[in-house]
PDB file of C-alpha atoms in Angstrom:
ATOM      1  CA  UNK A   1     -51.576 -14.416 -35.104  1.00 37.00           C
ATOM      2  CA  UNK A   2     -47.727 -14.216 -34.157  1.00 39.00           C
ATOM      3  CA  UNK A   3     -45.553 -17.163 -34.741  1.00 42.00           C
ATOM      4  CA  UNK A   4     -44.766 -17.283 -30.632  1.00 50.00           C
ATOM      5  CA  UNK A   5     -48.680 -17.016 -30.065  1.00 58.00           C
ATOM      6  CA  UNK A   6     -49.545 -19.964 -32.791  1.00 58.00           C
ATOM      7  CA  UNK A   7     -46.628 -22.093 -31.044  1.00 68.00           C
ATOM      8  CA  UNK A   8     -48.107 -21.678 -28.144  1.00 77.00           C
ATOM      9  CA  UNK A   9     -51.744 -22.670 -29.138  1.00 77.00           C
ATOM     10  CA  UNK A  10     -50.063 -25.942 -30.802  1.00 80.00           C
ATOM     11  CA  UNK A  11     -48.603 -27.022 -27.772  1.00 87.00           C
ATOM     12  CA  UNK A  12     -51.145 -26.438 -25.469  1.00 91.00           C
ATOM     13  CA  UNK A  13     -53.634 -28.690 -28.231  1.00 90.00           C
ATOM     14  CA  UNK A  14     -50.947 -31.020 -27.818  1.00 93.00           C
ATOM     15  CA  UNK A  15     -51.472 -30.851 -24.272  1.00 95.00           C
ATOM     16  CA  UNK A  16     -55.146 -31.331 -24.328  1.00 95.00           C
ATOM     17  CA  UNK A  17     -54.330 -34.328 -26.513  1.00 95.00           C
ATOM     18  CA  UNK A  18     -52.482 -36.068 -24.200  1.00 96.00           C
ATOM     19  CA  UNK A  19     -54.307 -35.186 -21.299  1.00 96.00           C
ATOM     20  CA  UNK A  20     -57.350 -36.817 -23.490  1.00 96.00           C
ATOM     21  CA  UNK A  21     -55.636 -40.376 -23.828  1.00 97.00           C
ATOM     22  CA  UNK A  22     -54.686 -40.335 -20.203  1.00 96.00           C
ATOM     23  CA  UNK A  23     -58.321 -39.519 -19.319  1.00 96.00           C
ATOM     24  CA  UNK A  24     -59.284 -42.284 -21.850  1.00 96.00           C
ATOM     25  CA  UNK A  25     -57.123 -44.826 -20.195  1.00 96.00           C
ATOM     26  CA  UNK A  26     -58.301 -43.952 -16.895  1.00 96.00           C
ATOM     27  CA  UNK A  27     -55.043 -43.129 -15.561  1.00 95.00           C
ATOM     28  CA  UNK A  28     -54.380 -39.812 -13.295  1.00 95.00           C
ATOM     29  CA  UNK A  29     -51.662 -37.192 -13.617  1.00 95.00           C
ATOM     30  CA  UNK A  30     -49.785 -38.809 -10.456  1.00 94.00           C
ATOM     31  CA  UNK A  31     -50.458 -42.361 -11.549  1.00 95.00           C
ATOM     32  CA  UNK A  32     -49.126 -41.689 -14.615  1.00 96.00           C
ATOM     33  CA  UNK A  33     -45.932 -39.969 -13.590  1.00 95.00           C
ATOM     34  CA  UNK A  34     -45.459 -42.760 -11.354  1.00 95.00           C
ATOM     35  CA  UNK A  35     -45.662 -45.408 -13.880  1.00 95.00           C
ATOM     36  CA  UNK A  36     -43.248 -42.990 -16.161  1.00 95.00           C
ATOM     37  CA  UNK A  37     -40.817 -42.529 -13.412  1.00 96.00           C
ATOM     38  CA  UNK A  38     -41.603 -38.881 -13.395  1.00 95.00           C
ATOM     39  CA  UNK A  39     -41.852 -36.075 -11.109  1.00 93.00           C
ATOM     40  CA  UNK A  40     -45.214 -35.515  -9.951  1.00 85.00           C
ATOM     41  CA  UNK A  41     -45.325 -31.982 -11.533  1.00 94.00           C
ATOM     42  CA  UNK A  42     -44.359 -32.908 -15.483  1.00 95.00           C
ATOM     43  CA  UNK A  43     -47.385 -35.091 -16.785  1.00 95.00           C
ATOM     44  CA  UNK A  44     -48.883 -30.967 -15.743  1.00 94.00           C
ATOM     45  CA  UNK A  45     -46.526 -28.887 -17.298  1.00 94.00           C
ATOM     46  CA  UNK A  46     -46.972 -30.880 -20.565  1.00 95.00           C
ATOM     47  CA  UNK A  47     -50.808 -31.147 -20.584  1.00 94.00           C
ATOM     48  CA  UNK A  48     -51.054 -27.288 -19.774  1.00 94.00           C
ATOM     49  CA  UNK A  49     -48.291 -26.816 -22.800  1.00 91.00           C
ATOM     50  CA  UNK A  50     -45.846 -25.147 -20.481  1.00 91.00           C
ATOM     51  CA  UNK A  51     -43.330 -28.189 -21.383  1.00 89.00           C
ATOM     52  CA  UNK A  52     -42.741 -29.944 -24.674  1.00 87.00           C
ATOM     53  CA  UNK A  53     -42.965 -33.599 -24.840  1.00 92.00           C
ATOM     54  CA  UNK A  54     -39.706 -35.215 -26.360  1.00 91.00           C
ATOM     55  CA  UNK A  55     -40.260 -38.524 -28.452  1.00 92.00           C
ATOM     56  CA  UNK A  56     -39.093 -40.534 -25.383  1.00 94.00           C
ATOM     57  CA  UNK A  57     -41.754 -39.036 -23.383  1.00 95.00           C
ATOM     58  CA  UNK A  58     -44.753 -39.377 -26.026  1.00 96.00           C
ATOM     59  CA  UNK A  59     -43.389 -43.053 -26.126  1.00 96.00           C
ATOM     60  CA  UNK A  60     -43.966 -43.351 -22.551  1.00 97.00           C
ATOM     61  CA  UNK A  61     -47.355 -41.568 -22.248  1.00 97.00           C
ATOM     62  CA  UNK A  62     -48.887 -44.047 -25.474  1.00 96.00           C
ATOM     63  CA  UNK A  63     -46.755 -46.814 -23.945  1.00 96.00           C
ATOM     64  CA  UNK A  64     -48.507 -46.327 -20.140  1.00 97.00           C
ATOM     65  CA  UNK A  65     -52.049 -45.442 -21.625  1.00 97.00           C
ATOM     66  CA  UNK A  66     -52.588 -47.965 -23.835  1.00 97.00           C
ATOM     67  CA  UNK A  67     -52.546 -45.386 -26.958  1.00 96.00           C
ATOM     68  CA  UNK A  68     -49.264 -46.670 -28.993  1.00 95.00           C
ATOM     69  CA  UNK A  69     -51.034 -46.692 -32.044  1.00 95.00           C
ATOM     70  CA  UNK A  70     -51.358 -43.140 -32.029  1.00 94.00           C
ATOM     71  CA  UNK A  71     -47.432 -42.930 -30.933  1.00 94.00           C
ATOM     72  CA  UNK A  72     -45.838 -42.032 -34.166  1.00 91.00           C
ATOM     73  CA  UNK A  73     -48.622 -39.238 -34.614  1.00 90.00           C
ATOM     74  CA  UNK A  74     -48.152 -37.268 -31.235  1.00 92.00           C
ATOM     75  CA  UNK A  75     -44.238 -37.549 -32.725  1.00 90.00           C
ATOM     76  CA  UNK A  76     -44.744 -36.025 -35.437  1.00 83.00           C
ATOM     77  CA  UNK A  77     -46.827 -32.859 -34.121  1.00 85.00           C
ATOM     78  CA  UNK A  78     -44.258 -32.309 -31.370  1.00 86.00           C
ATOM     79  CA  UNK A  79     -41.501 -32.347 -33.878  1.00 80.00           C
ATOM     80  CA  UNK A  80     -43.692 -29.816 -36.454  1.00 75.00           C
ATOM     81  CA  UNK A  81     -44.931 -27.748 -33.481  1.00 76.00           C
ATOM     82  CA  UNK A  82     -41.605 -24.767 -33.499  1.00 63.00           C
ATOM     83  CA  UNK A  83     -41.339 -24.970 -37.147  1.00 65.00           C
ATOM     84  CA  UNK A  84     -44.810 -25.338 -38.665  1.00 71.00           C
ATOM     85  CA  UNK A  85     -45.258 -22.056 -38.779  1.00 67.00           C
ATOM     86  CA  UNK A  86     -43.011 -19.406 -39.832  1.00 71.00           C
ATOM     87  CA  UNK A  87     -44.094 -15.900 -40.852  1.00 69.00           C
ATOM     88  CA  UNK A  88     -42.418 -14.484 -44.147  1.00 75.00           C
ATOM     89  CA  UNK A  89     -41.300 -11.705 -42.215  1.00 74.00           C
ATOM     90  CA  UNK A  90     -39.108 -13.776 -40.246  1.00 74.00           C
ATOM     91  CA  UNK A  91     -38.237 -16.190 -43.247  1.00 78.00           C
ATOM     92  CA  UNK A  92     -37.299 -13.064 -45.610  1.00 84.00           C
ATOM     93  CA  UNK A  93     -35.631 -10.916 -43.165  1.00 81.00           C
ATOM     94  CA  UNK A  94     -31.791 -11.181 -44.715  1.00 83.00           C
ATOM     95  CA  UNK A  95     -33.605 -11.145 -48.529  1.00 88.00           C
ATOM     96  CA  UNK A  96     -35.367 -13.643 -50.802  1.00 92.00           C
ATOM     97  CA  UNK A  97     -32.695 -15.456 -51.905  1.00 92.00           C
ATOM     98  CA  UNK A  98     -32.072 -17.093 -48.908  1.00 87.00           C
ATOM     99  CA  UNK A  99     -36.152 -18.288 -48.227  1.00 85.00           C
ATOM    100  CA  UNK A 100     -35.674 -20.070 -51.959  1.00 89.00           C
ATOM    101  CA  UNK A 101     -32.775 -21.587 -50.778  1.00 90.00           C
ATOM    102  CA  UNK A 102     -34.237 -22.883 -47.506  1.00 86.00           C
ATOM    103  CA  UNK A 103     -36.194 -25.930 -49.516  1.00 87.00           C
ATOM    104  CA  UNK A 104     -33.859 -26.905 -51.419  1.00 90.00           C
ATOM    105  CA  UNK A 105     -32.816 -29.914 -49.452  1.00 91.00           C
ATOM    106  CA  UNK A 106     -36.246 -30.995 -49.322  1.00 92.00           C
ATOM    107  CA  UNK A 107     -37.228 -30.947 -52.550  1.00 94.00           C
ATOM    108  CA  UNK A 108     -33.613 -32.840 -53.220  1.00 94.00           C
ATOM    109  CA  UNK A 109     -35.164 -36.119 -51.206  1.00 94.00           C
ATOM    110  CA  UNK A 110     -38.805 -35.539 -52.631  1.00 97.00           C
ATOM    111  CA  UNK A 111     -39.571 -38.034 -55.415  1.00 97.00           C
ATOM    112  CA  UNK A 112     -43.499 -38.138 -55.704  1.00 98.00           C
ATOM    113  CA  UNK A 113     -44.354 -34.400 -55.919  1.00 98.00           C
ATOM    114  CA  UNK A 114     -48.508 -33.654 -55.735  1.00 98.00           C
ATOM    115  CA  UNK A 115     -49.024 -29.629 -56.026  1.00 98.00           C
ATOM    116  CA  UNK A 116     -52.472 -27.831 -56.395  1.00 98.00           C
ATOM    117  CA  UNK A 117     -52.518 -24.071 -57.273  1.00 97.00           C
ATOM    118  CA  UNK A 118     -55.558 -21.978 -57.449  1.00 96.00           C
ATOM    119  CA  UNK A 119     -53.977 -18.505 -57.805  1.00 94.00           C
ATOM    120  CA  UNK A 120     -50.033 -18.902 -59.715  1.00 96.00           C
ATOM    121  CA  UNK A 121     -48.064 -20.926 -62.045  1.00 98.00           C
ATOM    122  CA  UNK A 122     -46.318 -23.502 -59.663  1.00 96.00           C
ATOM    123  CA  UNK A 123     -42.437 -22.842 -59.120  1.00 95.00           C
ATOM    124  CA  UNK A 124     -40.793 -25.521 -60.947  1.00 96.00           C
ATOM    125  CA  UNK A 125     -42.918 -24.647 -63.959  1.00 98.00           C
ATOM    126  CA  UNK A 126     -42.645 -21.112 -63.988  1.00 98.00           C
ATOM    127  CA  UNK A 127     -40.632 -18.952 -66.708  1.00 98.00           C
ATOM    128  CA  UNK A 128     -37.503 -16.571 -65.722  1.00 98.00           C
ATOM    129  CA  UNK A 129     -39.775 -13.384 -66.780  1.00 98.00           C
ATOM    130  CA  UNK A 130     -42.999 -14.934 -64.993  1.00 98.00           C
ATOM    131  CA  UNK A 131     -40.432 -15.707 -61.854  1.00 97.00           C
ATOM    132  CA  UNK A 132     -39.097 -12.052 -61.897  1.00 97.00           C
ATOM    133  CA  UNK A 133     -42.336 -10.111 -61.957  1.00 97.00           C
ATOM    134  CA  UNK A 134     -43.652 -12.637 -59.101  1.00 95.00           C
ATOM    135  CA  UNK A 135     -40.861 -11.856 -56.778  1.00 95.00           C
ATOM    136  CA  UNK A 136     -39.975  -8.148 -57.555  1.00 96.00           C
ATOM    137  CA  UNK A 137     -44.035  -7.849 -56.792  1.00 95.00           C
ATOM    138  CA  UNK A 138     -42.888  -9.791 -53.293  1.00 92.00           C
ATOM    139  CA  UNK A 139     -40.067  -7.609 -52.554  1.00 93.00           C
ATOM    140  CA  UNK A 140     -41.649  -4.453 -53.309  1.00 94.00           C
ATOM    141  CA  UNK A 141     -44.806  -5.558 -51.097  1.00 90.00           C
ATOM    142  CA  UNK A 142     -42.901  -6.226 -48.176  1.00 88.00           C
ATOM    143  CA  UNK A 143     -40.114  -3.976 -48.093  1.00 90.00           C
ATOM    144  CA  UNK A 144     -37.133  -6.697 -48.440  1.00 90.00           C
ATOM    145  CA  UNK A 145     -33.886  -6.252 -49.157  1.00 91.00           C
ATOM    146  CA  UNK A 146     -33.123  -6.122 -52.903  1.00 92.00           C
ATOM    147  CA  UNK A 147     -31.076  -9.648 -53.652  1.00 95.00           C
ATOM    148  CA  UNK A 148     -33.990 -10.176 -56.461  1.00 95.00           C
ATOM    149  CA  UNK A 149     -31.516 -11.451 -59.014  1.00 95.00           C
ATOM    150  CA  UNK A 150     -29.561 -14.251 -56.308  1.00 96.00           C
ATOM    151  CA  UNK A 151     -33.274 -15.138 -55.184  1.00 94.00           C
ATOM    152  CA  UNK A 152     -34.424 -15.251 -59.065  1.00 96.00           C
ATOM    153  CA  UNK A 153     -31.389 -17.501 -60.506  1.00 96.00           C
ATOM    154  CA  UNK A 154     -32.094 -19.566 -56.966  1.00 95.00           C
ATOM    155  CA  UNK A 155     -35.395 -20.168 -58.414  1.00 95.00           C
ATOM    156  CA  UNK A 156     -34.668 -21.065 -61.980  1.00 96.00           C
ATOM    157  CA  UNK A 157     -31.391 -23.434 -60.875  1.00 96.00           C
ATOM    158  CA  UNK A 158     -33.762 -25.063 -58.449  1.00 94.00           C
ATOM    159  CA  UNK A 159     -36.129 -26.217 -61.810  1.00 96.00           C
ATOM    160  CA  UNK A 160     -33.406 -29.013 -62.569  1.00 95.00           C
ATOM    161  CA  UNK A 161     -35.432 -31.633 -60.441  1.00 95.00           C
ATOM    162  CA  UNK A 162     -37.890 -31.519 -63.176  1.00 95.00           C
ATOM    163  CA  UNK A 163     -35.255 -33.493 -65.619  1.00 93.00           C
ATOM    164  CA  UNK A 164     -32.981 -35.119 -62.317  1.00 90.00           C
ATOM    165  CA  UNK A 165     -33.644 -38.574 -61.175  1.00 85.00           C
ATOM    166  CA  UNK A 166     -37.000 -40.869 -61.083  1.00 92.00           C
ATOM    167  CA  UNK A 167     -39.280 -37.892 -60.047  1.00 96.00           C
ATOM    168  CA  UNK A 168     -43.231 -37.358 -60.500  1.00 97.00           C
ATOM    169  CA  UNK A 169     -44.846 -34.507 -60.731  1.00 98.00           C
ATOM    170  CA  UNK A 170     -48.825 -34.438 -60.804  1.00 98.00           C
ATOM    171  CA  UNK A 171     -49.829 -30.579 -60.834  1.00 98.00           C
ATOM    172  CA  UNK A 172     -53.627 -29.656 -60.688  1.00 98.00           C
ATOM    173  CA  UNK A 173     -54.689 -26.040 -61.538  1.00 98.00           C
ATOM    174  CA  UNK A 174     -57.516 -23.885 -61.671  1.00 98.00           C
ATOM    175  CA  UNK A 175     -58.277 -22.678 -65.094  1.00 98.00           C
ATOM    176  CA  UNK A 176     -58.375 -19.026 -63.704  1.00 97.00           C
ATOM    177  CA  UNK A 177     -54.327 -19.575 -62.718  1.00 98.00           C
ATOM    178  CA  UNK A 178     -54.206 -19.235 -66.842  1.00 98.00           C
ATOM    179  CA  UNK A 179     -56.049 -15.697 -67.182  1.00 97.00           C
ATOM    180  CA  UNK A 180     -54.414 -14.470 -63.926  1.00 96.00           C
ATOM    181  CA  UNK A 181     -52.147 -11.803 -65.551  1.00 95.00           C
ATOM    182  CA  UNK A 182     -48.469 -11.642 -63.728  1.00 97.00           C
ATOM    183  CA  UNK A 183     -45.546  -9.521 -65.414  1.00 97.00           C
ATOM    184  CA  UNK A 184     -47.796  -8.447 -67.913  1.00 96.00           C
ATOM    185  CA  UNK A 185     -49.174  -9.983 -71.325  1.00 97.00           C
ATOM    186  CA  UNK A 186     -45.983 -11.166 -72.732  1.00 97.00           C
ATOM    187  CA  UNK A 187     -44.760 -12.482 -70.096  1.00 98.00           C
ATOM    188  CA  UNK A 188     -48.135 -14.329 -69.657  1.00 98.00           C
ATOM    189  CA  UNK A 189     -48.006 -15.843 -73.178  1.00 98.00           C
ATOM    190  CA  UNK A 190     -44.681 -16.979 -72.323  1.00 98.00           C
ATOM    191  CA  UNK A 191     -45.418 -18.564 -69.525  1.00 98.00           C
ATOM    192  CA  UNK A 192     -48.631 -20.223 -70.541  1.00 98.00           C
ATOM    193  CA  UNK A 193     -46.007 -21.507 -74.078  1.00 98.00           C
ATOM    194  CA  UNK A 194     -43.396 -23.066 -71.603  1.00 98.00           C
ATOM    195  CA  UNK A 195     -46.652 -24.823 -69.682  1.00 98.00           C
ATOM    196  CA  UNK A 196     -48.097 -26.689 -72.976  1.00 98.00           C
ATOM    197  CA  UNK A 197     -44.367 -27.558 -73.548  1.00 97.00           C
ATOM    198  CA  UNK A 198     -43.500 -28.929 -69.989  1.00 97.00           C
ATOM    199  CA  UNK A 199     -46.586 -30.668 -70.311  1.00 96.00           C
ATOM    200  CA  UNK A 200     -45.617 -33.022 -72.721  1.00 96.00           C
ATOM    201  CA  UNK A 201     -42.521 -34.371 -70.333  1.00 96.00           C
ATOM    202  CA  UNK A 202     -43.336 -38.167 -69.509  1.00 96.00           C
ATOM    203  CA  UNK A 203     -42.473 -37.469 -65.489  1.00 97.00           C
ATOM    204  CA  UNK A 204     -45.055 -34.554 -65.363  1.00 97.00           C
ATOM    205  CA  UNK A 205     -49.221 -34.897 -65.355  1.00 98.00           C
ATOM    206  CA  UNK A 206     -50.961 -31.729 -65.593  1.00 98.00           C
ATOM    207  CA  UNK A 207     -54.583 -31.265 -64.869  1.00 98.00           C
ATOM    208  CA  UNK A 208     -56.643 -27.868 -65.582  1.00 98.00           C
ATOM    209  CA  UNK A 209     -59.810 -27.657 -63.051  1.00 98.00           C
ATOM    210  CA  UNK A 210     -62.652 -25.870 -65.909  1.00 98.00           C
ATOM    211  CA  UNK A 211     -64.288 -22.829 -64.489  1.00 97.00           C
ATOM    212  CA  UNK A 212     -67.327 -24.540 -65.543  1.00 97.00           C
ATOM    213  CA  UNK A 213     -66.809 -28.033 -63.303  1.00 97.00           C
ATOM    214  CA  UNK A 214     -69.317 -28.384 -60.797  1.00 97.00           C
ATOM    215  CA  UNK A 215     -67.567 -27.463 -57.253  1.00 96.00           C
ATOM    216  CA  UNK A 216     -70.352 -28.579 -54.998  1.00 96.00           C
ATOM    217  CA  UNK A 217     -68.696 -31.355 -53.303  1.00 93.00           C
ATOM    218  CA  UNK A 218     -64.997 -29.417 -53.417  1.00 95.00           C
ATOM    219  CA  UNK A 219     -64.890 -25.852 -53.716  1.00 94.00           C
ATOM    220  CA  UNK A 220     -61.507 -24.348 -54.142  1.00 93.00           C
ATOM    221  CA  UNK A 221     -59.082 -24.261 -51.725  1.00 92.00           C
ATOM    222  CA  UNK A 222     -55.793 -22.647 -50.689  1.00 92.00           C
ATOM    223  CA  UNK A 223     -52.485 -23.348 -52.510  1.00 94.00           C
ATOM    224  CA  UNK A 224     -50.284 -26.663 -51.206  1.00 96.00           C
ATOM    225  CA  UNK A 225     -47.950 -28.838 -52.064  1.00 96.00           C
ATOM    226  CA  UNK A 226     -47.341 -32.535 -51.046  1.00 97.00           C
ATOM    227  CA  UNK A 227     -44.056 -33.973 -50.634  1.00 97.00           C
ATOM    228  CA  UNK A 228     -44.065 -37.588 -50.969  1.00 97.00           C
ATOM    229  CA  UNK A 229     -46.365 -38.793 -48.311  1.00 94.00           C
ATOM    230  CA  UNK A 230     -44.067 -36.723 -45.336  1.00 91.00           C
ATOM    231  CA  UNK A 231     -44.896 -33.234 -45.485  1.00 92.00           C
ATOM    232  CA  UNK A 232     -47.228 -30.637 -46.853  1.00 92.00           C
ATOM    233  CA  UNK A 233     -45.988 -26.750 -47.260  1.00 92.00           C
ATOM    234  CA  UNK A 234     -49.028 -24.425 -47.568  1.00 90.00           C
ATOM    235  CA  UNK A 235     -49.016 -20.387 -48.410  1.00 85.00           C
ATOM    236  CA  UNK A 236     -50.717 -17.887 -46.735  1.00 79.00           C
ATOM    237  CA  UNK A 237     -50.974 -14.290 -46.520  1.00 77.00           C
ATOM    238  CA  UNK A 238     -48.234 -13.868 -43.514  1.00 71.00           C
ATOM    239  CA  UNK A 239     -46.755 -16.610 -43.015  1.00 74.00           C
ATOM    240  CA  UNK A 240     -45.339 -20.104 -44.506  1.00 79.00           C
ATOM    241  CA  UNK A 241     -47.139 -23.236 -42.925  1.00 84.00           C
ATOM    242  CA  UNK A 242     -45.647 -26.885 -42.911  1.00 85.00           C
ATOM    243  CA  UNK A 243     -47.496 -29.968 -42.076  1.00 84.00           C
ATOM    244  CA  UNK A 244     -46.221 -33.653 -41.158  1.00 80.00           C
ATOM    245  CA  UNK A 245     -48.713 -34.545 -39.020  1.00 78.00           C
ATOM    246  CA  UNK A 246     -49.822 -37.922 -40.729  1.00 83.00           C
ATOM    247  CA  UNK A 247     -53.430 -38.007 -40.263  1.00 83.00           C
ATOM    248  CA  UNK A 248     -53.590 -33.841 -41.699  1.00 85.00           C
ATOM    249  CA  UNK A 249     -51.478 -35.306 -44.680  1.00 90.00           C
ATOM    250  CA  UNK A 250     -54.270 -37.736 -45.380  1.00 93.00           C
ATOM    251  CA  UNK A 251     -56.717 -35.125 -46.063  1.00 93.00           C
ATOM    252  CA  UNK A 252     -54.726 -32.817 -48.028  1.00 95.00           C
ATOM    253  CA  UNK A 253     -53.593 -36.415 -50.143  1.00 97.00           C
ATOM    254  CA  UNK A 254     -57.606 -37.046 -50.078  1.00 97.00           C
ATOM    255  CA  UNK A 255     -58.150 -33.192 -51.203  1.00 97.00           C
ATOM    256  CA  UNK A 256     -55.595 -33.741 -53.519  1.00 98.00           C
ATOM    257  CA  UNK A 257     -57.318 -37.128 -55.391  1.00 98.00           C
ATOM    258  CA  UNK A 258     -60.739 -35.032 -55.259  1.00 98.00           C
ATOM    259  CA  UNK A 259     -59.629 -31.944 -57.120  1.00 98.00           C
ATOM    260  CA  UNK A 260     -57.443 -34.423 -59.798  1.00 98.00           C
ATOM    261  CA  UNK A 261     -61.150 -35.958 -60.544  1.00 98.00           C
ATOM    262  CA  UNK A 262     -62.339 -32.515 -61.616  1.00 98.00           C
ATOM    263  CA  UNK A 263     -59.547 -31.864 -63.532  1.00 98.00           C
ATOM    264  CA  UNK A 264     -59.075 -32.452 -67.219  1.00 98.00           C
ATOM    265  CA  UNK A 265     -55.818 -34.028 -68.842  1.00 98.00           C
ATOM    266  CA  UNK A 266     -54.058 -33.891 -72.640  1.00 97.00           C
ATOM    267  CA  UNK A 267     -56.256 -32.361 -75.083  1.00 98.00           C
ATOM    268  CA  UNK A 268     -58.593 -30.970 -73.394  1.00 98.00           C
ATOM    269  CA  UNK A 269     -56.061 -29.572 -71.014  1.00 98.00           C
ATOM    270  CA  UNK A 270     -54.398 -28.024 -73.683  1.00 98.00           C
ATOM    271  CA  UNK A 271     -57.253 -26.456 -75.210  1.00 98.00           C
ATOM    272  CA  UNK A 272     -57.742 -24.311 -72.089  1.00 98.00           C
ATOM    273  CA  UNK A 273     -54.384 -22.856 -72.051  1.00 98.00           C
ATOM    274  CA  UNK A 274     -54.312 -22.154 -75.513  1.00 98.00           C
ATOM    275  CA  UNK A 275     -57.716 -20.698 -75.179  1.00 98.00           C
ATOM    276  CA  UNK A 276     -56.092 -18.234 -72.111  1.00 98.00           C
ATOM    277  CA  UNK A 277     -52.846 -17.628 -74.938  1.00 98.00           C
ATOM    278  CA  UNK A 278     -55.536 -16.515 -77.269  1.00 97.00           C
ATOM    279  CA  UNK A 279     -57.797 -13.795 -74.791  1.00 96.00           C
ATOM    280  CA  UNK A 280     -53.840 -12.079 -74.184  1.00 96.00           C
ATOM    281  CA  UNK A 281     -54.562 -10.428 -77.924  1.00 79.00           C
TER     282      UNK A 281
END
């Protein structure tokens, strides 16, 4: 899927969305214009996704349907729709340095910070060796332009939230993120070192998901991270995904709180990556 193709699908499930409540509240397309003070033609051109709604608008539609309570929802998909997804491609074009920089200011305002990792080492946990390999692998992968060092010392600099200000960090892993070799073994053992240390930090809880916990009710699921209760920012394989949608922040906060119950803290915790140290040899 393109990033102008998945636009377009959001908009026009926007569309559907709203054409939905007006159904609901028995309205039609011309009554509703009417009411709005609209040409005939727009209540169309935004139900068939050929026009974006602006937050006036939505507060109109919700306002003349009797649907205000989902108001601030609509909002917030309308505002997500052009940016939620971005391929890496487009993100990376001018190097990586400048796709680290690109979160920076939101990760300045977060304060409650919920991140769940079934594959890597999180960012702001990660060593400068384990940081390198990661993103030389990246660059090499996708034929970028070589600014590895800027995009590396982007990374590292960016860490400073961990010690800055009143912020929380609750990380969940798999256990397999600790026997997933990247950069090699000694880069592994120094990564999985600077984990048991970070661990110890007051502002940070770290839960380890056993390969042995029983995953019927919540299987494993992709990588995300939770910024306060505002956004989510999920990986995939082409492209970079962002959520604010409230109601699809609520399940990734309820996904969240599911996989933390699996998870085991401290000791125990501990034992796991030591036991991962230990198979390097």
């Amino acid at each position: 899927m393109t990033s102008s193709s998945s636009v377009q699908q959001a908009r026009e499930a926007l569309g559907k969305r709203l054409r939905e409540i007006r159904k609901d509240s028995g309205l039609t397309a011309r009554e509703l214009a009417a009411r709005a003070g609209w040409h005939e033609s727009k209540c169309s051109r935004i139900e068939n996704g050929r026009t974006g709604p602006s937050d006036d608008d939505l507060r109109v539609w919700t306002l003349h349907c009797g649907a205000e309570g989902q108001t601030a929802d609509l909002i917030a998909t309308a505002r997500n729709i052009d940016g939620a997804y971005v391929e890496w491609r487009r993100m990376e074009r001018s190097g990586l340095r400048r796709a680290q920089e690109s979160v920076l200011p939101l990760w300045e305002r977060t304060r409650h910070f919920r991140a769940y990792s079934s594959w890597l080492i999180p960012g702001p946990l990660q060593t400068r060796a384990y940081i390198e390999a990661l993103l030389k692998a990246i660059r090499d992968r996708r034929a970028l332009p070589d600014d590895l060092e800027e995009a590396v010392q982007v990374r590292v600099d960016k860490q400073r939230i961990l010690h800055e200000g009143p912020r929380r960090f609750a990380v969940i892993l798999e256990e397999g993120v600790l026997r997933h070799q990247i950069g090699g073994a000694a880069t592994m053992a120094g990564q999985l070192g600077h984990l048991l240390s970070l661990a110890t930090l007051p502002n940070i809880s770290l839960g380890v998901i056993p390969l042995s916990a029983d995953r019927t009710a919540l299987w494993p699921v992709e990588d995300f991270w939770i910024f306060d209760d505002a956004q989510v920012n999920v990986e995939l394989v082409s492209a970079f995904l962002t959520i604010t949608q409230p109601h699809e922040i609520g399940m990734y906060a309820h996904a969240f709180a599911g996989l933390a119950e699996l998870a085991v803290y401290g000791a125990p915790a501990r034992t796991l990556i030591t036991a991962a140290i230990d198979s390097l040899g």
